[in-house]
Amino acid sequence: MSELSARVRIPERARRGEVVEIRTLASHPMETGFRLDTDGHRVPRNLIDRVTCRYAGRTVFDATLRPAIAANPYLSFRFVADVSGEVELTWHEDTGATLTERGHLEVEDP
């Protein structure tokens, strides 16, 4: 079972052509597979290895994360708002589990 949860901040509104910022904080242990538990057994590897964001059906952010990323990673990125549409942020674990959060961005004419 995945230990992944996340908070996402997606603006509700933007003006056409405005740069919007998406912020997210994932709650995840980011286990590398090298740490030992209190009994001396290895804690199984479990990492977020990719984060993607789609906006209005197009990919606007795609990041590959490496094992050196700390637990509970925080990410922030920007893109230009040009149409109203769904913002879909997906975290991918190396175990195959995913978590997707969605929001709607309403774009208004200036």
Tab-separated table of C-alpha atoms in Angstrom:
chain	number	residue	atom	x	y	z
A	1	MET	CA	0.000	0.000	0.000
A	2	SER	CA	1.272	3.441	-0.908
A	3	GLU	CA	2.151	5.963	1.783
A	4	LEU	CA	1.785	8.813	-0.702
A	5	SER	CA	-0.459	11.814	-0.122
A	6	ALA	CA	-0.105	15.372	-1.338
A	7	ARG	CA	-1.264	18.924	-0.992
A	8	VAL	CA	-1.560	20.967	-4.158
A	9	ARG	CA	-2.091	24.683	-4.634
A	10	ILE	CA	-3.651	25.450	-8.013
A	11	PRO	CA	-4.923	28.978	-8.694
A	12	GLU	CA	-8.657	29.110	-9.408
A	13	ARG	CA	-8.420	32.009	-11.878
A	14	ALA	CA	-5.870	33.678	-14.121
A	15	ARG	CA	-5.831	36.187	-16.941
A	16	ARG	CA	-5.003	34.913	-20.406
A	17	GLY	CA	-1.208	35.071	-20.850
A	18	GLU	CA	-0.533	35.240	-17.106
A	19	VAL	CA	2.155	33.027	-15.613
A	20	VAL	CA	0.617	30.794	-12.938
A	21	GLU	CA	2.449	28.861	-10.264
A	22	ILE	CA	1.597	25.363	-9.066
A	23	ARG	CA	2.927	24.347	-5.660
A	24	THR	CA	2.804	20.897	-4.170
A	25	LEU	CA	4.045	19.158	-1.062
A	26	ALA	CA	4.032	15.373	-1.140
A	27	SER	CA	3.926	13.381	2.061
A	28	HIS	CA	6.108	10.380	1.312
A	29	PRO	CA	8.987	8.594	3.112
A	30	MET	CA	11.211	8.390	-0.020
A	31	GLU	CA	12.911	5.184	1.137
A	32	THR	CA	16.073	4.376	-0.824
A	33	GLY	CA	16.247	0.721	0.216
A	34	PHE	CA	19.538	1.247	2.076
A	35	ARG	CA	18.191	2.211	5.511
A	36	LEU	CA	17.802	-0.420	8.230
A	37	ASP	CA	14.850	-0.651	10.599
A	38	THR	CA	15.232	-1.161	14.376
A	39	ASP	CA	15.571	-4.941	13.845
A	40	GLY	CA	18.386	-4.526	11.319
A	41	HIS	CA	16.290	-5.360	8.252
A	42	ARG	CA	16.397	-3.213	5.155
A	43	VAL	CA	13.423	-0.908	4.692
A	44	PRO	CA	12.089	-1.644	1.190
A	45	ARG	CA	12.801	0.884	-1.551
A	46	ASN	CA	9.849	3.193	-2.194
A	47	LEU	CA	10.490	6.428	-4.073
A	48	ILE	CA	8.538	8.984	-6.036
A	49	ASP	CA	10.467	8.769	-9.279
A	50	ARG	CA	8.374	11.025	-11.534
A	51	VAL	CA	5.970	13.947	-11.262
A	52	THR	CA	3.894	15.117	-14.203
A	53	CYS	CA	1.406	17.912	-14.746
A	54	ARG	CA	-1.100	18.181	-17.559
A	55	TYR	CA	-3.003	21.382	-18.224
A	56	ALA	CA	-5.936	21.476	-20.641
A	57	GLY	CA	-4.789	18.139	-22.090
A	58	ARG	CA	-1.100	19.020	-22.605
A	59	THR	CA	1.926	18.188	-20.533
A	60	VAL	CA	3.374	21.355	-18.981
A	61	PHE	CA	5.708	19.763	-16.412
A	62	ASP	CA	7.494	16.397	-16.336
A	63	ALA	CA	10.250	15.765	-13.797
A	64	THR	CA	12.274	12.670	-13.033
A	65	LEU	CA	13.242	12.483	-9.354
A	66	ARG	CA	16.341	10.686	-8.123
A	67	PRO	CA	16.895	8.779	-4.834
A	68	ALA	CA	18.709	11.761	-3.273
A	69	ILE	CA	15.425	13.731	-3.069
A	70	ALA	CA	14.433	14.196	0.572
A	71	ALA	CA	11.336	12.772	2.198
A	72	ASN	CA	8.207	14.881	1.712
A	73	PRO	CA	9.397	16.628	-1.463
A	74	TYR	CA	8.174	20.145	-2.279
A	75	LEU	CA	7.882	21.196	-5.917
A	76	SER	CA	6.938	24.479	-7.523
A	77	PHE	CA	6.711	25.250	-11.227
A	78	ARG	CA	5.090	27.764	-13.575
A	79	PHE	CA	3.378	27.850	-16.930
A	80	VAL	CA	1.431	30.355	-19.017
A	81	ALA	CA	-2.361	30.217	-18.680
A	82	ASP	CA	-3.958	30.447	-22.112
A	83	VAL	CA	-7.253	28.515	-21.881
A	84	SER	CA	-9.601	27.368	-19.143
A	85	GLY	CA	-9.089	23.732	-18.302
A	86	GLU	CA	-8.244	20.976	-15.892
A	87	VAL	CA	-4.874	20.897	-14.150
A	88	GLU	CA	-3.868	17.319	-13.332
A	89	LEU	CA	-0.817	16.624	-11.173
A	90	THR	CA	0.362	12.992	-10.921
A	91	TRP	CA	3.043	11.458	-8.709
A	92	HIS	CA	4.491	8.107	-9.813
A	93	GLU	CA	6.158	5.744	-7.330
A	94	ASP	CA	8.775	3.261	-8.421
A	95	THR	CA	6.443	0.582	-6.980
A	96	GLY	CA	3.935	1.348	-9.750
A	97	ALA	CA	1.490	3.240	-7.514
A	98	THR	CA	0.300	6.698	-8.574
A	99	LEU	CA	-1.590	9.564	-6.985
A	100	THR	CA	-3.420	12.173	-9.076
A	101	GLU	CA	-4.859	15.465	-7.856
A	102	ARG	CA	-6.974	17.684	-10.082
A	103	GLY	CA	-8.181	21.247	-10.113
A	104	HIS	CA	-9.756	23.626	-12.595
A	105	LEU	CA	-8.113	26.816	-13.798
A	106	GLU	CA	-10.514	29.404	-15.175
A	107	VAL	CA	-8.814	31.746	-17.651
A	108	GLU	CA	-10.349	35.166	-18.235
A	109	ASP	CA	-9.645	37.680	-20.980
A	110	PRO	CA	-7.601	40.666	-19.770
